C-alpha positions as MATLAB code, in Angstrom:
seq = 'DNAIEQQSTPTLLTKAIPLPPQPVAPAEAPAQDWQTVRIASGQTLGSVFADLGLSSSDMHRLLEVPEASQMASRLRVGSELAFDISADGELRGLRFDHNEDKRIELAVSDAGIEREVIERPTERRVNVAGGTITSSLFADGAKAGLGIGTMNEMVKALQYDIDFAQDIREGDTFQVVYEEIWREGERVRDGGIVAVNFINAGKAHTAVRFERDGKAEFFDLDGRPLRKEFMRTPIEFARLTSGFGARRHPILGRMRMHNGVDYAAPVGTPIFAAGDGRVKFAGWQGGYGRTVILDHGNGITTLYAHMSRFGQYRVGQRVQQGRTIGYVGTSGLSSGPHLHYEFRVNGVHRNPLTVTMPKPEPLTGPALAEFRRATAPALAQLKRIEGFQLAAR';
ca = [
      14.601   12.716  -92.136;
      14.155    9.406  -91.243;
      17.861    9.063  -90.355;
      17.880   12.020  -88.255;
      15.040   10.257  -85.998;
      16.747    7.173  -85.909;
      20.002    9.179  -84.362;
      18.294   10.780  -82.100;
      16.218    8.020  -80.596;
      18.089    7.270  -76.936;
      18.994    3.611  -75.910;
      17.414    2.812  -72.864;
      19.583    0.291  -70.356;
      18.136   -1.268  -67.027;
      20.215   -2.082  -64.163;
      19.411   -3.932  -60.996;
      19.913   -1.933  -57.920;
      19.751   -3.652  -54.654;
      17.511   -2.539  -51.618;
      18.732   -0.879  -48.670;
      18.788   -3.268  -45.767;
      15.886   -3.282  -43.598;
      16.216   -2.451  -39.998;
      15.696   -5.348  -37.631;
      13.098   -4.783  -34.919;
      14.251   -5.179  -31.808;
      13.205   -8.420  -29.857;
      10.057   -7.522  -27.499;
      10.504   -8.038  -24.180;
       8.598  -10.643  -22.420;
       5.593   -9.008  -20.947;
       5.402   -8.795  -17.102;
       2.957  -10.522  -15.444;
       3.091   -9.400  -11.731;
       1.352  -11.689   -9.125;
       0.792  -10.049   -5.592;
       1.018  -12.381   -2.613;
      -0.360  -11.079    1.022;
       1.470  -12.676    3.699;
      -0.854  -14.884    5.892;
      -0.102  -15.951    9.573;
       2.651  -18.590    9.913;
       3.983  -17.855    6.088;
       7.646  -16.788    5.576;
       9.528  -16.027    2.402;
      10.525  -19.737    1.739;
       6.887  -21.182    2.274;
       5.746  -18.459   -0.471;
       8.482  -19.706   -2.850;
       7.210  -23.224   -2.130;
       3.403  -22.185   -2.679;
       4.145  -20.734   -5.931;
       6.783  -23.590   -6.930;
       9.702  -21.277   -7.398;
      13.456  -22.337   -7.199;
      15.084  -21.968   -3.410;
      18.047  -21.005   -5.205;
      16.749  -18.043   -6.890;
      15.398  -17.041   -3.566;
      19.029  -17.682   -2.043;
      20.372  -15.199   -5.018;
      17.743  -12.574   -4.136;
      18.633  -12.771   -0.263;
      22.150  -11.673   -1.149;
      20.669   -8.393   -2.051;
      20.698   -6.303    1.478;
      17.016   -4.925    0.871;
      15.677   -8.592    0.227;
      17.498   -9.557    3.404;
      16.078   -7.319    5.501;
      12.361   -7.925    3.930;
      12.561  -11.756    4.702;
      13.597  -10.731    8.086;
      10.688   -8.312    9.017;
       7.829  -10.195    7.338;
       4.512   -9.291    9.092;
       0.904  -10.657    8.237;
      -0.300   -8.154    5.411;
       3.080   -7.784    3.790;
       2.600   -7.671    0.093;
       5.286   -8.937   -2.387;
       4.919   -8.968   -5.950;
       6.387  -11.712   -8.119;
       6.739  -11.780  -12.120;
       6.896  -15.034  -13.160;
       7.193  -16.463  -16.703;
       4.763  -18.674  -18.528;
       7.036  -21.487  -17.927;
       6.860  -21.079  -14.303;
      10.874  -19.512  -13.907;
      11.026  -16.093  -11.694;
      11.674  -13.125  -13.761;
      11.738  -10.547  -10.818;
      10.160   -9.928   -7.414;
       8.773   -6.564   -5.673;
       8.717   -5.308   -2.323;
       8.250   -2.077   -0.468;
      11.448   -1.426    1.631;
       9.572    1.792    3.546;
       6.891    4.242    3.099;
       8.932    6.247    0.272;
      11.000    3.458   -1.133;
      10.117    0.413   -3.284;
      12.518   -2.042   -4.529;
      12.362   -4.286   -7.684;
      14.723   -6.944   -8.603;
      14.941   -8.393  -12.012;
      16.323  -12.121  -12.259;
      18.294  -13.529  -15.021;
      21.199  -16.087  -15.776;
      23.549  -13.125  -15.785;
      22.386  -11.830  -11.918;
      20.249   -9.637  -10.086;
      19.520   -6.284  -11.117;
      18.156   -3.920   -8.414;
      15.981   -0.838   -9.264;
      14.982    1.466   -6.477;
      11.546    3.346   -7.042;
      10.735    6.399   -5.099;
       7.079    6.890   -3.730;
       7.171   10.137   -1.560;
       4.298   10.411    0.374;
       2.802   13.751    1.792;
       0.927   14.429    5.213;
      -2.499   15.938    5.213;
      -3.760   17.736    8.046;
      -7.434   17.184    9.038;
     -10.001   18.284   11.701;
     -12.813   15.860   13.274;
     -15.303   16.457   16.163;
     -17.647   14.561   17.500;
     -20.122   13.558   20.846;
     -20.103   10.678   23.195;
     -23.438    8.668   22.653;
     -22.111    5.080   22.915;
     -18.597    4.520   23.065;
     -15.401    6.580   22.121;
     -14.362    4.422   19.236;
     -17.960    4.083   17.613;
     -18.510    7.825   18.005;
     -14.820    8.598   16.597;
     -15.257    6.210   13.763;
     -18.566    7.960   12.818;
     -16.561   11.319   12.854;
     -13.923    9.721   10.373;
     -11.410    8.876   12.730;
      -8.900    5.639   12.416;
      -7.885    3.482   15.038;
      -4.342    4.909   15.273;
      -5.482    8.047   15.608;
      -8.331    7.290   18.267;
      -5.291    5.141   20.115;
      -2.866    8.327   19.944;
      -5.569   10.557   21.392;
      -6.125    8.173   24.173;
      -2.503    8.359   24.877;
      -2.294   11.781   24.780;
      -4.657   12.442   27.638;
      -4.228    9.152   29.164;
      -2.635   10.942   32.110;
      -5.603   13.058   33.073;
      -8.895   11.062   31.929;
      -9.204    7.013   32.526;
     -10.665    6.542   29.207;
     -12.011    2.614   30.879;
     -14.554    4.523   33.328;
     -14.323    8.460   33.154;
     -16.198    8.786   29.699;
     -19.729    9.963   29.804;
     -22.415   10.347   27.528;
     -22.557   13.827   26.207;
     -18.613   14.368   26.024;
     -17.385   15.891   23.031;
     -13.965   16.113   21.516;
     -12.250   18.137   18.791;
      -9.129   16.843   16.921;
      -6.717   17.980   14.459;
      -4.888   15.144   13.008;
      -2.640   13.923   10.311;
      -2.854   11.271    7.343;
       0.054    9.875    5.145;
      -0.954    9.662    1.545;
       0.755    8.412   -1.127;
       0.179    8.514   -5.133;
      -3.749    9.709   -4.311;
      -3.960    6.805   -1.623;
      -4.307    6.952    1.751;
      -1.571    4.743    3.580;
      -1.944    5.274    7.461;
      -2.702    7.452   10.230;
      -0.205   10.203   10.696;
      -0.814   11.216   14.407;
      -2.456   13.890   16.724;
      -1.185   17.358   16.167;
      -3.898   18.860   18.795;
      -6.895   17.524   20.543;
      -9.471   18.839   23.063;
     -11.579   16.484   24.671;
     -14.642   17.761   27.179;
     -15.229   15.147   29.867;
     -18.119   15.710   32.461;
     -17.680   19.454   31.467;
     -13.971   19.785   32.034;
     -11.809   20.361   29.093;
      -8.768   18.675   28.563;
      -6.343   19.604   25.730;
      -3.028   18.194   24.350;
      -0.919   19.942   21.595;
       1.849   18.329   20.162;
       5.109   20.033   20.308;
       8.607   19.006   19.335;
      11.447   19.428   22.247;
      15.342   18.291   21.691;
      14.210   16.247   18.480;
      11.220   14.331   20.127;
       7.484   15.098   20.000;
       5.492   15.175   23.258;
       2.426   16.224   24.010;
       1.783   19.628   26.420;
      -1.218   21.578   27.882;
      -1.859   25.060   26.831;
       0.601   26.275   29.474;
       3.442   24.402   28.217;
       3.435   21.774   31.026;
       4.308   18.495   29.813;
       1.253   15.954   29.713;
       3.470   12.959   30.475;
       3.720   12.080   33.884;
       5.932    9.933   35.792;
       3.107    7.175   36.191;
       0.043    6.126   34.057;
      -3.348    6.069   35.267;
      -4.535    2.903   33.790;
      -1.719    0.643   32.427;
      -4.034   -1.001   29.618;
      -5.986    0.342   26.939;
     -10.049    0.384   26.696;
     -10.290   -2.187   29.468;
     -13.183   -2.061   31.700;
     -12.622   -1.401   35.312;
     -14.328   -4.284   37.259;
     -13.296   -4.104   40.974;
     -11.943   -1.086   42.921;
      -9.710   -0.537   45.480;
     -10.689   -1.580   48.658;
     -12.849   -4.008   50.830;
     -14.819   -6.530   48.801;
     -16.115  -10.221   48.526;
     -13.856  -12.120   46.674;
     -15.283  -13.559   43.711;
     -13.942  -16.948   44.197;
     -13.310  -17.253   47.848;
     -16.415  -15.663   48.804;
     -15.362  -14.010   51.882;
     -14.495  -10.398   52.522;
     -11.053   -9.134   52.233;
      -8.912   -6.271   51.365;
      -8.546   -5.891   47.230;
      -5.382   -4.115   47.026;
      -5.395   -2.800   43.728;
      -7.849   -2.485   40.903;
      -8.989   -4.964   37.868;
      -9.637   -4.160   34.170;
     -11.412   -6.912   32.409;
      -9.788   -7.035   28.946;
      -9.772   -9.973   26.343;
      -7.234  -12.755   26.634;
      -3.936  -11.008   24.643;
      -4.504   -7.559   25.593;
      -1.197   -5.721   26.136;
       0.021   -4.669   29.642;
       1.954   -1.742   29.768;
       4.539   -0.117   32.446;
       2.903    2.307   34.344;
       6.397    4.411   34.597;
      10.066    3.829   33.822;
      11.669    1.152   36.066;
      13.426   -1.747   36.614;
      11.860   -5.312   36.464;
      12.018   -6.781   40.314;
       9.923   -9.630   39.471;
       8.689  -11.727   36.665;
       7.106  -15.271   37.506;
       4.384  -17.079   39.078;
       3.490  -15.682   42.516;
       0.435  -17.729   44.208;
      -3.107  -16.780   43.288;
      -1.901  -13.770   41.224;
      -0.872  -16.307   38.672;
       1.899  -15.072   36.078;
       3.002  -11.708   37.850;
       5.522   -8.756   37.232;
       6.589   -6.317   39.793;
       8.300   -3.251   38.940;
      10.550   -0.897   40.592;
      10.322    2.775   40.256;
      12.423    4.086   42.780;
      11.756    6.418   45.704;
      10.116    3.489   47.317;
       7.608    2.834   44.431;
       6.616   -0.234   43.027;
       3.730   -1.563   40.812;
       2.695   -5.017   40.137;
       0.387   -6.668   37.183;
      -0.855   -9.822   37.778;
      -2.793  -12.977   36.384;
      -1.089  -12.724   32.915;
      -1.444  -15.072   30.146;
       2.377  -14.456   29.191;
       5.123  -12.403   29.756;
       6.661   -9.635   27.274;
      10.392   -9.529   26.417;
      11.353   -7.774   29.440;
      13.347   -9.976   32.465;
      14.247   -9.491   35.851;
      17.052   -6.725   36.276;
      16.071   -4.783   32.946;
      15.394   -1.456   32.686;
      11.778   -0.538   30.939;
      10.190    2.718   30.002;
       6.464    3.867   30.557;
       4.220    2.816   28.037;
       6.267   -0.444   27.173;
       4.500   -3.996   26.873;
       5.130   -6.041   29.904;
       2.912   -8.845   29.272;
      -0.661   -9.811   28.128;
      -4.020   -9.876   29.687;
      -4.965  -13.616   31.131;
      -6.633  -15.763   33.651;
      -3.403  -17.183   35.163;
      -3.812  -17.936   39.269;
      -6.999  -17.322   41.064;
      -8.972  -15.630   38.729;
     -12.503  -15.665   37.976;
     -11.632  -14.695   33.816;
      -9.425  -12.750   31.938;
      -8.507   -9.365   33.554;
      -5.326   -7.324   34.922;
      -5.229   -6.986   38.422;
      -2.823   -3.667   39.019;
      -1.633   -2.360   42.358;
       0.480    0.782   43.277;
       2.633    0.875   46.683;
       4.523    3.596   48.000;
       7.212    1.971   50.468;
       5.387   -1.207   50.606;
       1.864    0.440   51.253;
      -0.694   -0.180   49.361;
      -2.302    2.940   47.361;
      -5.448    3.426   45.298;
      -4.015    3.647   41.569;
      -6.720    5.859   40.685;
      -6.519    8.422   43.136;
      -3.102    8.630   44.371;
      -1.347   12.260   43.954;
       1.111   12.224   41.006;
       4.019   14.870   40.555;
       3.624   17.120   38.051;
       6.522   17.930   35.611;
       7.700   21.284   35.123;
       6.135   23.523   32.277;
       8.467   25.158   29.476;
      10.085   28.461   30.156;
      11.587   31.326   28.365;
      12.601   31.046   24.741;
      11.462   27.413   24.930;
       7.722   28.388   25.799;
       7.545   31.536   23.303;
       8.923   28.960   20.390;
       5.884   26.442   21.929;
       3.193   29.241   21.620;
       4.349   30.170   18.002;
       4.579   26.725   16.812;
       1.085   25.578   18.315;
      -0.964   28.499   17.583;
      -2.471   27.524   14.122;
      -3.594   23.916   15.301;
      -5.071   25.476   18.361;
      -7.071   27.841   16.261;
      -8.207   25.029   13.870;
      -9.650   23.462   17.330;
     -11.483   26.330   18.121;
     -12.823   26.429   14.682;
     -14.127   22.882   15.146;
     -15.727   23.461   18.495;
     -17.499   26.493   17.206;
     -19.146   24.479   14.345;
     -20.065   21.830   17.030;
     -21.796   24.405   19.438;
     -23.572   26.053   16.204;
     -25.090   22.778   15.113;
     -26.517   21.900   18.544;
];
């Protein structure tokens, strides 16, 4: 029996079996550490690179990318650039907004520049607001939640019928349908006026936006364009300090004819072309100081005096209505910074605030029908805001 037990006992053998190779963990990419720079007055891309201690050769490599070259050429105060800089001070990346909807991210390495386009879609949100003038348009507009851009556009839409420098009265009311541009849950900017109703001294002035021939314009309720041949006031939010007619000259101290109107405003305030025309004169003209004269055809000229500096237009060039032709100053015979503005017809001075302006032709036929269809929703919103305001009184 023992022999049988011994024969049935198995022999155990041990053998070393190698373990399978362990997977190699991929090398971790260096953590990005974006440093944001907001462009200040006088800064350029070159000065920013110098301030950050970055290589100018890297900057020139980046500028070979078209979007980066465009960005560098149009840097403005407040523009933001983000830099990815390693611990040892080497540039690894640059990020900037190409436009509202697109961000460019550039990765820098010895192998070259890698470009990534990040889409950032925006959306338009329609809002409504209303208010009553108790102190000033800007103060009461801000109280109603309107941004500066929206209020500026409201003024531009109605500037042919309302002189916002002198016509605004306490108790005037306004109702506005306007847009805001949003991106990724944040407000980016004002998006423009859709419709506005402004009741000035008891009279209602309404403007609605409508696109004609691919261009957005403002129209009244009858479909007549609000844009007239000439602006009443070629400057925004200035204070009328001297009207048209005989007056005692503030410096000479004697009575003499005042052939225009004066608007007091801070030095550097933009001055606009009152209508389409050609630059007839731009230079120094005696007591007028730095002066621009525009020829609008049909015997009409306008004069803008006491500028601190001129705009980009030169003698002989065409200029469109609303373009900046200069900036408020106190050059020449002037007691303080202001715009002296004159309106002449065949050489005869007319009061810019009362001279009759020709009305443009209204929309007709299919264009008028499309106008009424397209603007009906905005007008309904205006009525709703006005109803709320009346109910609250």
